[in-house]
N, CA, C and O atoms as a GROMACS GRO file, in nm:
protein
  492
    1GLN      N    1   7.146  14.223   7.057
    1GLN     CA    2   7.053  14.330   7.084
    1GLN      C    3   7.074  14.443   6.984
    1GLN      O    4   7.176  14.451   6.916
    2VAL      N    5   6.973  14.529   6.979
    2VAL     CA    6   6.978  14.646   6.894
    2VAL      C    7   6.974  14.769   6.984
    2VAL      O    8   6.896  14.775   7.080
    3GLN      N    9   7.057  14.866   6.953
    3GLN     CA   10   7.055  14.994   7.024
    3GLN      C   11   6.992  15.099   6.934
    3GLN      O   12   7.020  15.105   6.814
    4LEU      N   13   6.906  15.182   6.992
    4LEU     CA   14   6.831  15.280   6.917
    4LEU      C   15   6.864  15.420   6.967
    4LEU      O   16   6.873  15.443   7.088
    5VAL      N   17   6.882  15.513   6.875
    5VAL     CA   18   6.912  15.651   6.909
    5VAL      C   19   6.818  15.741   6.831
    5VAL      O   20   6.818  15.742   6.708
    6GLU      N   21   6.737  15.819   6.905
    6GLU     CA   22   6.647  15.915   6.842
    6GLU      C   23   6.716  16.050   6.829
    6GLU      O   24   6.803  16.086   6.908
    7SER      N   25   6.674  16.125   6.728
    7SER     CA   26   6.722  16.260   6.711
    7SER      C   27   6.617  16.339   6.634
    7SER      O   28   6.524  16.282   6.578
    8GLY      N   29   6.633  16.470   6.630
    8GLY     CA   30   6.547  16.556   6.552
    8GLY      C   31   6.443  16.634   6.630
    8GLY      O   32   6.372  16.716   6.572
    9GLY      N   33   6.433  16.611   6.760
    9GLY     CA   34   6.339  16.687   6.840
    9GLY      C   35   6.383  16.830   6.856
    9GLY      O   36   6.496  16.867   6.823
   10GLY      N   37   6.293  16.912   6.908
   10GLY     CA   38   6.323  17.052   6.930
   10GLY      C   39   6.198  17.131   6.958
   10GLY      O   40   6.092  17.076   6.988
   11LEU      N   41   6.212  17.262   6.949
   11LEU     CA   42   6.104  17.356   6.973
   11LEU      C   43   6.050  17.406   6.840
   11LEU      O   44   6.127  17.449   6.754
   12VAL      N   45   5.918  17.400   6.824
   12VAL     CA   46   5.855  17.443   6.701
   12VAL      C   47   5.723  17.510   6.734
   12VAL      O   48   5.658  17.476   6.832
   13GLN      N   49   5.684  17.607   6.652
   13GLN     CA   50   5.556  17.673   6.670
   13GLN      C   51   5.442  17.587   6.619
   13GLN      O   52   5.461  17.506   6.528
   14ALA      N   53   5.324  17.604   6.677
   14ALA     CA   54   5.207  17.532   6.631
   14ALA      C   55   5.188  17.553   6.481
   14ALA      O   56   5.201  17.665   6.430
   15GLY      N   57   5.156  17.444   6.412
   15GLY     CA   58   5.144  17.447   6.267
   15GLY      C   59   5.272  17.412   6.194
   15GLY      O   60   5.269  17.390   6.073
   16GLY      N   61   5.382  17.406   6.265
   16GLY     CA   62   5.510  17.374   6.204
   16GLY      C   63   5.534  17.225   6.194
   16GLY      O   64   5.447  17.144   6.225
   17SER      N   65   5.654  17.190   6.148
   17SER     CA   66   5.688  17.051   6.120
   17SER      C   67   5.824  17.016   6.179
   17SER      O   68   5.911  17.101   6.193
   18LEU      N   69   5.840  16.890   6.213
   18LEU     CA   70   5.966  16.832   6.254
   18LEU      C   71   5.976  16.693   6.194
   18LEU      O   72   5.875  16.628   6.168
   19ARG      N   73   6.099  16.646   6.174
   19ARG     CA   74   6.122  16.508   6.134
   19ARG      C   75   6.214  16.443   6.235
   19ARG      O   76   6.328  16.486   6.254
   20LEU      N   77   6.165  16.338   6.299
   20LEU     CA   78   6.243  16.261   6.394
   20LEU      C   79   6.310  16.144   6.323
   20LEU      O   80   6.255  16.087   6.229
   21SER      N   81   6.428  16.108   6.371
   21SER     CA   82   6.501  15.994   6.318
   21SER      C   83   6.529  15.894   6.429
   21SER      O   84   6.550  15.933   6.544
   22CYS      N   85   6.530  15.767   6.395
   22CYS     CA   86   6.564  15.660   6.487
   22CYS      C   87   6.664  15.570   6.417
   22CYS      O   88   6.628  15.497   6.324
   23ALA      N   89   6.788  15.575   6.460
   23ALA     CA   90   6.895  15.497   6.399
   23ALA      C   91   6.930  15.378   6.486
   23ALA      O   92   6.938  15.390   6.609
   24ALA      N   93   6.950  15.264   6.423
   24ALA     CA   94   6.983  15.141   6.494
   24ALA      C   95   7.131  15.110   6.481
   24ALA      O   96   7.192  15.135   6.377
   25SER      N   97   7.188  15.057   6.588
   25SER     CA   98   7.324  15.005   6.586
   25SER      C   99   7.327  14.871   6.658
   25SER      O  100   7.234  14.838   6.732
   26GLY      N  101   7.433  14.795   6.636
   26GLY     CA  102   7.443  14.662   6.695
   26GLY      C  103   7.381  14.556   6.608
   26GLY      O  104   7.446  14.457   6.574
   27ARG      N  105   7.258  14.573   6.572
   27ARG     CA  106   7.185  14.488   6.479
   27ARG      C  107   7.102  14.573   6.386
   27ARG      O  108   7.068  14.687   6.417
   28THR      N  109   7.070  14.518   6.272
   28THR     CA  110   6.973  14.582   6.184
   28THR      C  111   6.833  14.552   6.236
   28THR      O  112   6.812  14.459   6.314
   29PHE      N  113   6.737  14.632   6.191
   29PHE     CA  114   6.599  14.609   6.232
   29PHE      C  115   6.546  14.476   6.180
   29PHE      O  116   6.463  14.413   6.244
   30SER      N  117   6.594  14.433   6.063
   30SER     CA  118   6.562  14.303   6.006
   30SER      C  119   6.411  14.279   6.005
   30SER      O  120   6.337  14.352   5.939
   31SER      N  121   6.365  14.177   6.079
   31SER     CA  122   6.224  14.141   6.079
   31SER      C  123   6.144  14.211   6.189
   31SER      O  124   6.028  14.177   6.211
   32TYR      N  125   6.203  14.308   6.256
   32TYR     CA  126   6.132  14.382   6.360
   32TYR      C  127   6.024  14.473   6.303
   32TYR      O  128   6.027  14.511   6.186
   33ALA      N  129   5.928  14.506   6.389
   33ALA     CA  130   5.847  14.624   6.370
   33ALA      C  131   5.909  14.737   6.451
   33ALA      O  132   5.962  14.714   6.560
   34VAL      N  133   5.903  14.858   6.399
   34VAL     CA  134   5.959  14.973   6.468
   34VAL      C  135   5.848  15.074   6.492
   34VAL      O  136   5.781  15.117   6.399
   35GLY      N  137   5.829  15.109   6.618
   35GLY     CA  138   5.722  15.200   6.656
   35GLY      C  139   5.773  15.328   6.717
   35GLY      O  140   5.886  15.336   6.766
   36TRP      N  141   5.688  15.430   6.712
   36TRP     CA  142   5.709  15.555   6.784
   36TRP      C  143   5.603  15.567   6.892
   36TRP      O  144   5.484  15.544   6.868
   37PHE      N  145   5.647  15.603   7.010
   37PHE     CA  146   5.561  15.631   7.123
   37PHE      C  147   5.595  15.769   7.177
   37PHE      O  148   5.702  15.824   7.147
   38ARG      N  149   5.505  15.826   7.255
   38ARG     CA  150   5.534  15.954   7.318
   38ARG      C  151   5.479  15.954   7.460
   38ARG      O  152   5.384  15.883   7.492
   39GLN      N  153   5.541  16.036   7.544
   39GLN     CA  154   5.501  16.046   7.683
   39GLN      C  155   5.516  16.190   7.730
   39GLN      O  156   5.625  16.247   7.727
   40ALA      N  157   5.405  16.246   7.774
   40ALA     CA  158   5.404  16.378   7.833
   40ALA      C  159   5.411  16.366   7.985
   40ALA      O  160   5.376  16.261   8.039
   41PRO      N  161   5.457  16.470   8.055
   41PRO     CA  162   5.467  16.462   8.201
   41PRO      C  163   5.334  16.426   8.266
   41PRO      O  164   5.230  16.484   8.234
   42GLY      N  165   5.338  16.329   8.356
   42GLY     CA  166   5.220  16.286   8.427
   42GLY      C  167   5.125  16.197   8.349
   42GLY      O  168   5.018  16.163   8.399
   43LYS      N  169   5.161  16.159   8.227
   43LYS     CA  170   5.075  16.077   8.143
   43LYS      C  171   5.144  15.946   8.108
   43LYS      O  172   5.266  15.934   8.116
   44ASP      N  173   5.062  15.849   8.069
   44ASP     CA  174   5.116  15.721   8.024
   44ASP      C  175   5.180  15.735   7.887
   44ASP      O  176   5.149  15.825   7.810
   45ARG      N  177   5.270  15.642   7.860
   45ARG     CA  178   5.330  15.636   7.727
   45ARG      C  179   5.224  15.590   7.628
   45ARG      O  180   5.156  15.490   7.651
   46GLU      N  181   5.209  15.662   7.517
   46GLU     CA  182   5.106  15.630   7.421
   46GLU      C  183   5.163  15.601   7.283
   46GLU      O  184   5.265  15.657   7.242
   47PHE      N  185   5.094  15.514   7.213
   47PHE     CA  186   5.131  15.475   7.079
   47PHE      C  187   5.110  15.589   6.981
   47PHE      O  188   5.011  15.661   6.989
   48VAL      N  189   5.204  15.604   6.887
   48VAL     CA  190   5.194  15.706   6.784
   48VAL      C  191   5.185  15.642   6.645
   48VAL      O  192   5.091  15.670   6.571
   49ALA      N  193   5.281  15.558   6.610
   49ALA     CA  194   5.286  15.498   6.477
   49ALA      C  195   5.378  15.378   6.479
   49ALA      O  196   5.463  15.366   6.567
   50VAL      N  197   5.362  15.289   6.382
   50VAL     CA  198   5.448  15.171   6.371
   50VAL      C  199   5.467  15.137   6.224
   50VAL      O  200   5.379  15.162   6.142
   51ILE      N  201   5.581  15.080   6.192
   51ILE     CA  202   5.610  15.033   6.057
   51ILE      C  203   5.678  14.897   6.066
   51ILE      O  204   5.763  14.876   6.153
   52THR      N  205   5.641  14.806   5.978
   52THR     CA  206   5.710  14.677   5.970
   52THR      C  207   5.831  14.692   5.880
   52THR      O  208   5.821  14.748   5.771
   53TRP      N  209   5.945  14.642   5.927
   53TRP     CA  210   6.068  14.660   5.852
   53TRP      C  211   6.066  14.585   5.720
   53TRP      O  212   6.116  14.635   5.619
   54ARG      N  213   6.010  14.465   5.720
   54ARG     CA  214   6.015  14.381   5.602
   54ARG      C  215   5.932  14.439   5.488
   54ARG      O  216   5.978  14.442   5.374
   55TYR      N  217   5.812  14.485   5.518
   55TYR     CA  218   5.719  14.525   5.414
   55TYR      C  219   5.693  14.675   5.409
   55TYR      O  220   5.640  14.726   5.310
   56GLY      N  221   5.728  14.747   5.513
   56GLY     CA  222   5.701  14.889   5.518
   56GLY      C  223   5.556  14.925   5.541
   56GLY      O  224   5.517  15.039   5.516
   57SER      N  225   5.475  14.831   5.588
   57SER     CA  226   5.336  14.861   5.618
   57SER      C  227   5.329  14.945   5.745
   57SER      O  228   5.406  14.923   5.839
   58ASP      N  229   5.237  15.041   5.748
   58ASP     CA  230   5.233  15.136   5.859
   58ASP      C  231   5.094  15.146   5.921
   58ASP      O  232   4.994  15.109   5.860
   59SER      N  233   5.092  15.196   6.042
   59SER     CA  234   4.969  15.215   6.116
   59SER      C  235   4.988  15.333   6.210
   59SER      O  236   5.099  15.361   6.254
   60TYR      N  237   4.877  15.405   6.240
   60TYR     CA  238   4.886  15.529   6.315
   60TYR      C  239   4.778  15.538   6.422
   60TYR      O  240   4.669  15.482   6.407
   61ALA      N  241   4.810  15.608   6.529
   61ALA     CA  242   4.708  15.647   6.624
   61ALA      C  243   4.614  15.748   6.559
   61ALA      O  244   4.656  15.830   6.477
   62GLY      N  245   4.487  15.742   6.598
   62GLY     CA  246   4.390  15.833   6.539
   62GLY      C  247   4.423  15.979   6.559
   62GLY      O  248   4.389  16.063   6.476
   63SER      N  249   4.489  16.012   6.670
   63SER     CA  250   4.520  16.150   6.701
   63SER      C  251   4.623  16.212   6.607
   63SER      O  252   4.634  16.334   6.599
   64VAL      N  253   4.700  16.129   6.537
   64VAL     CA  254   4.804  16.181   6.449
   64VAL      C  255   4.782  16.145   6.303
   64VAL      O  256   4.855  16.192   6.216
   65ARG      N  257   4.684  16.064   6.276
   65ARG     CA  258   4.658  16.020   6.139
   65ARG      C  259   4.630  16.141   6.048
   65ARG      O  260   4.551  16.229   6.083
   66GLY      N  261   4.696  16.143   5.934
   66GLY     CA  262   4.683  16.254   5.842
   66GLY      C  263   4.783  16.364   5.864
   66GLY      O  264   4.803  16.448   5.776
   67ARG      N  265   4.848  16.367   5.981
   67ARG     CA  266   4.949  16.468   6.011
   67ARG      C  267   5.090  16.410   6.018
   67ARG      O  268   5.186  16.476   5.978
   68PHE      N  269   5.102  16.288   6.069
   68PHE     CA  270   5.232  16.223   6.087
   68PHE      C  271   5.248  16.112   5.984
   68PHE      O  272   5.151  16.048   5.945
   69THR      N  273   5.372  16.090   5.940
   69THR     CA  274   5.403  15.982   5.848
   69THR      C  275   5.528  15.910   5.896
   69THR      O  276   5.631  15.973   5.920
   70ILE      N  277   5.519  15.779   5.910
   70ILE     CA  278   5.634  15.698   5.946
   70ILE      C  279   5.692  15.635   5.819
   70ILE      O  280   5.617  15.596   5.730
   71SER      N  281   5.823  15.626   5.812
   71SER     CA  282   5.889  15.569   5.696
   71SER      C  283   6.021  15.507   5.738
   71SER      O  284   6.065  15.526   5.852
   72ARG      N  285   6.084  15.434   5.648
   72ARG     CA  286   6.211  15.371   5.678
   72ARG      C  287   6.306  15.386   5.562
   72ARG      O  288   6.265  15.398   5.446
   73ASP      N  289   6.436  15.386   5.593
   73ASP     CA  290   6.543  15.383   5.495
   73ASP      C  291   6.622  15.256   5.524
   73ASP      O  292   6.702  15.253   5.618
   74THR      N  293   6.600  15.152   5.445
   74THR     CA  294   6.662  15.024   5.474
   74THR      C  295   6.814  15.030   5.461
   74THR      O  296   6.884  14.962   5.536
   75ALA      N  297   6.865  15.110   5.368
   75ALA     CA  298   7.009  15.120   5.349
   75ALA      C  299   7.077  15.183   5.470
   75ALA      O  300   7.190  15.147   5.504
   76LYS      N  301   7.009  15.277   5.535
   76LYS     CA  302   7.066  15.347   5.650
   76LYS      C  303   7.020  15.289   5.784
   76LYS      O  304   7.060  15.337   5.890
   77ASN      N  305   6.936  15.186   5.778
   77ASN     CA  306   6.884  15.123   5.900
   77ASN      C  307   6.824  15.228   5.993
   77ASN      O  308   6.853  15.231   6.113
   78THR      N  309   6.740  15.312   5.937
   78THR     CA  310   6.684  15.426   6.008
   78THR      C  311   6.535  15.436   5.982
   78THR      O  312   6.489  15.412   5.870
   79VAL      N  313   6.460  15.472   6.085
   79VAL     CA  314   6.317  15.498   6.076
   79VAL      C  315   6.294  15.646   6.103
   79VAL      O  316   6.359  15.705   6.188
   80PHE      N  317   6.201  15.705   6.030
   80PHE     CA  318   6.170  15.846   6.043
   80PHE      C  319   6.025  15.864   6.085
   80PHE      O  320   5.939  15.780   6.058
   81LEU      N  321   5.999  15.975   6.151
   81LEU     CA  322   5.864  16.018   6.179
   81LEU      C  323   5.852  16.163   6.135
   81LEU      O  324   5.903  16.254   6.201
   82GLN      N  325   5.784  16.184   6.024
   82GLN     CA  326   5.758  16.319   5.975
   82GLN      C  327   5.633  16.371   6.043
   82GLN      O  328   5.526  16.310   6.031
   83MET      N  329   5.644  16.481   6.113
   83MET     CA  330   5.534  16.538   6.190
   83MET      C  331   5.500  16.674   6.132
   83MET      O  332   5.580  16.767   6.138
   84ASN      N  333   5.380  16.685   6.076
   84ASN     CA  334   5.332  16.809   6.017
   84ASN      C  335   5.215  16.864   6.097
   84ASN      O  336   5.150  16.792   6.172
   85ASN      N  337   5.190  16.994   6.080
   85ASN     CA  338   5.081  17.062   6.150
   85ASN      C  339   5.081  17.029   6.299
   85ASN      O  340   4.979  16.990   6.356
   86LEU      N  341   5.197  17.046   6.360
   86LEU     CA  342   5.210  17.013   6.502
   86LEU      C  343   5.124  17.104   6.588
   86LEU      O  344   5.109  17.223   6.559
   87GLN      N  345   5.069  17.048   6.693
   87GLN     CA  346   4.985  17.118   6.787
   87GLN      C  347   5.045  17.109   6.926
   87GLN      O  348   5.130  17.024   6.951
   88THR      N  349   5.002  17.197   7.016
   88THR     CA  350   5.059  17.198   7.150
   88THR      C  351   5.039  17.064   7.221
   88THR      O  352   5.122  17.026   7.304
   89GLU      N  353   4.932  16.993   7.190
   89GLU     CA  354   4.907  16.864   7.253
   89GLU      C  355   5.002  16.755   7.206
   89GLU      O  356   5.004  16.646   7.262
   90ASP      N  357   5.081  16.783   7.103
   90ASP     CA  358   5.184  16.690   7.059
   90ASP      C  359   5.310  16.699   7.143
   90ASP      O  360   5.402  16.618   7.125
   91THR      N  361   5.319  16.796   7.232
   91THR     CA  362   5.437  16.812   7.316
   91THR      C  363   5.458  16.690   7.403
   91THR      O  364   5.368  16.650   7.478
   92ALA      N  365   5.576  16.629   7.395
   92ALA     CA  366   5.607  16.508   7.469
   92ALA      C  367   5.750  16.468   7.440
   92ALA      O  368   5.815  16.524   7.351
   93VAL      N  369   5.799  16.371   7.516
   93VAL     CA  370   5.921  16.301   7.479
   93VAL      C  371   5.882  16.188   7.385
   93VAL      O  372   5.793  16.108   7.416
   94TYR      N  373   5.946  16.181   7.270
   94TYR     CA  374   5.916  16.080   7.170
   94TYR      C  375   6.022  15.972   7.173
   94TYR      O  376   6.142  16.001   7.172
   95TYR      N  377   5.978  15.846   7.176
   95TYR     CA  378   6.065  15.731   7.182
   95TYR      C  379   6.043  15.642   7.060
   95TYR      O  380   5.929  15.623   7.018
   96CYS      N  381   6.148  15.587   7.006
   96CYS     CA  382   6.134  15.478   6.911
   96CYS      C  383   6.165  15.347   6.981
   96CYS      O  384   6.238  15.344   7.079
   97ALA      N  385   6.108  15.240   6.928
   97ALA     CA  386   6.122  15.109   6.990
   97ALA      C  387   6.108  15.001   6.884
   97ALA      O  388   6.046  15.022   6.780
   98ALA      N  389   6.166  14.884   6.912
   98ALA     CA  390   6.164  14.772   6.820
   98ALA      C  391   6.095  14.653   6.886
   98ALA      O  392   6.120  14.623   7.003
   99ALA      N  393   6.008  14.586   6.810
   99ALA     CA  394   5.933  14.472   6.858
   99ALA      C  395   5.946  14.356   6.760
   99ALA      O  396   5.944  14.377   6.639
  100ALA      N  397   5.958  14.235   6.812
  100ALA     CA  398   5.960  14.116   6.728
  100ALA      C  399   5.820  14.067   6.695
  100ALA      O  400   5.804  13.986   6.604
  101GLY      N  401   5.721  14.113   6.768
  101GLY     CA  402   5.584  14.072   6.746
  101GLY      C  403   5.498  14.116   6.860
  101GLY      O  404   5.543  14.187   6.950
  102GLY      N  405   5.373  14.074   6.857
  102GLY     CA  406   5.279  14.110   6.961
  102GLY      C  407   5.181  14.216   6.915
  102GLY      O  408   5.166  14.244   6.796
  103SER      N  409   5.115  14.276   7.013
  103SER     CA  410   5.022  14.384   6.986
  103SER      C  411   5.101  14.513   6.974
  103SER      O  412   5.146  14.568   7.074
  104LEU      N  413   5.118  14.560   6.852
  104LEU     CA  414   5.218  14.663   6.825
  104LEU      C  415   5.177  14.804   6.865
  104LEU      O  416   5.257  14.896   6.853
  105SER      N  417   5.055  14.822   6.913
  105SER     CA  418   5.017  14.950   6.971
  105SER      C  419   5.036  14.952   7.122
  105SER      O  420   5.000  15.050   7.188
  106THR      N  421   5.093  14.847   7.177
  106THR     CA  422   5.112  14.832   7.321
  106THR      C  423   5.260  14.841   7.355
  106THR      O  424   5.340  14.768   7.296
  107PRO      N  425   5.300  14.928   7.449
  107PRO     CA  426   5.442  14.939   7.483
  107PRO      C  427   5.506  14.807   7.524
  107PRO      O  428   5.624  14.785   7.497
  108GLY      N  429   5.429  14.718   7.591
  108GLY     CA  430   5.484  14.592   7.637
  108GLY      C  431   5.531  14.499   7.528
  108GLY      O  432   5.606  14.406   7.556
  109ALA      N  433   5.490  14.521   7.405
  109ALA     CA  434   5.534  14.438   7.294
  109ALA      C  435   5.677  14.468   7.250
  109ALA      O  436   5.736  14.390   7.176
  110TYR      N  437   5.731  14.579   7.293
  110TYR     CA  438   5.860  14.626   7.244
  110TYR      C  439   5.974  14.590   7.339
  110TYR      O  440   5.965  14.613   7.460
  111ASP      N  441   6.079  14.533   7.283
  111ASP     CA  442   6.192  14.485   7.362
  111ASP      C  443   6.306  14.586   7.373
  111ASP      O  444   6.384  14.580   7.468
  112HIS      N  445   6.315  14.677   7.279
  112HIS     CA  446   6.427  14.771   7.273
  112HIS      C  447   6.374  14.912   7.256
  112HIS      O  448   6.286  14.937   7.175
  113TRP      N  449   6.430  15.003   7.335
  113TRP     CA  450   6.385  15.142   7.336
  113TRP      C  451   6.502  15.238   7.324
  113TRP      O  452   6.611  15.212   7.376
  114GLY      N  453   6.479  15.348   7.256
  114GLY     CA  454   6.576  15.455   7.254
  114GLY      C  455   6.565  15.542   7.377
  114GLY      O  456   6.482  15.518   7.464
  115GLN      N  457   6.650  15.644   7.383
  115GLN     CA  458   6.656  15.732   7.501
  115GLN      C  459   6.551  15.842   7.500
  115GLN      O  460   6.527  15.905   7.602
  116GLY      N  461   6.490  15.865   7.387
  116GLY     CA  462   6.388  15.967   7.374
  116GLY      C  463   6.443  16.099   7.324
  116GLY      O  464   6.560  16.131   7.346
  117THR      N  465   6.358  16.175   7.257
  117THR     CA  466   6.392  16.309   7.212
  117THR      C  467   6.273  16.401   7.240
  117THR      O  468   6.158  16.365   7.212
  118GLN      N  469   6.300  16.519   7.293
  118GLN     CA  470   6.196  16.610   7.336
  118GLN      C  471   6.140  16.688   7.217
  118GLN      O  472   6.215  16.744   7.137
  119VAL      N  473   6.008  16.690   7.206
  119VAL     CA  474   5.938  16.773   7.110
  119VAL      C  475   5.850  16.870   7.188
  119VAL      O  476   5.765  16.828   7.265
  120THR      N  477   5.871  16.999   7.167
  120THR     CA  478   5.793  17.101   7.234
  120THR      C  479   5.728  17.190   7.128
  120THR      O  480   5.797  17.246   7.043
  121VAL      N  481   5.597  17.202   7.135
  121VAL     CA  482   5.520  17.282   7.040
  121VAL      C  483   5.464  17.401   7.114
  121VAL      O  484   5.389  17.385   7.211
  122SER      N  485   5.497  17.520   7.070
  122SER     CA  486   5.452  17.643   7.134
  122SER      C  487   5.340  17.704   7.054
  122SER      O  488   5.329  17.684   6.933
  123SER      N  489   5.255  17.781   7.123
  123SER     CA  490   5.145  17.850   7.058
  123SER      C  491   5.181  17.993   7.021
  123SER      O  492   5.099  18.065   6.965
   0.00000   0.00000   0.00000
């Protein structure tokens, strides 16, 4: 199994930026896809972005496209989510997760999840 640890969350003003990190231990991401999801209180967990470890191809939810960028550092076995021009509606707990396949915008495709990191955007 792979263990995932998110970091980098915090409090930021609207229009500001944060960079989240997702570090793997136990196993490397190898042939996994690694996704970011977020969940606000009372809402379902929603897809944010995904990257394939092998090729680095990425995909984004429409709500974050143009503002967020997902990337990977293969040497450090770490995935990043650069979040720019943050808005109050981006406030949520952000989770990284690893999937071997499936529909990668769906939480059910992911077998391994981190503990989450809180992102709060103030106006």
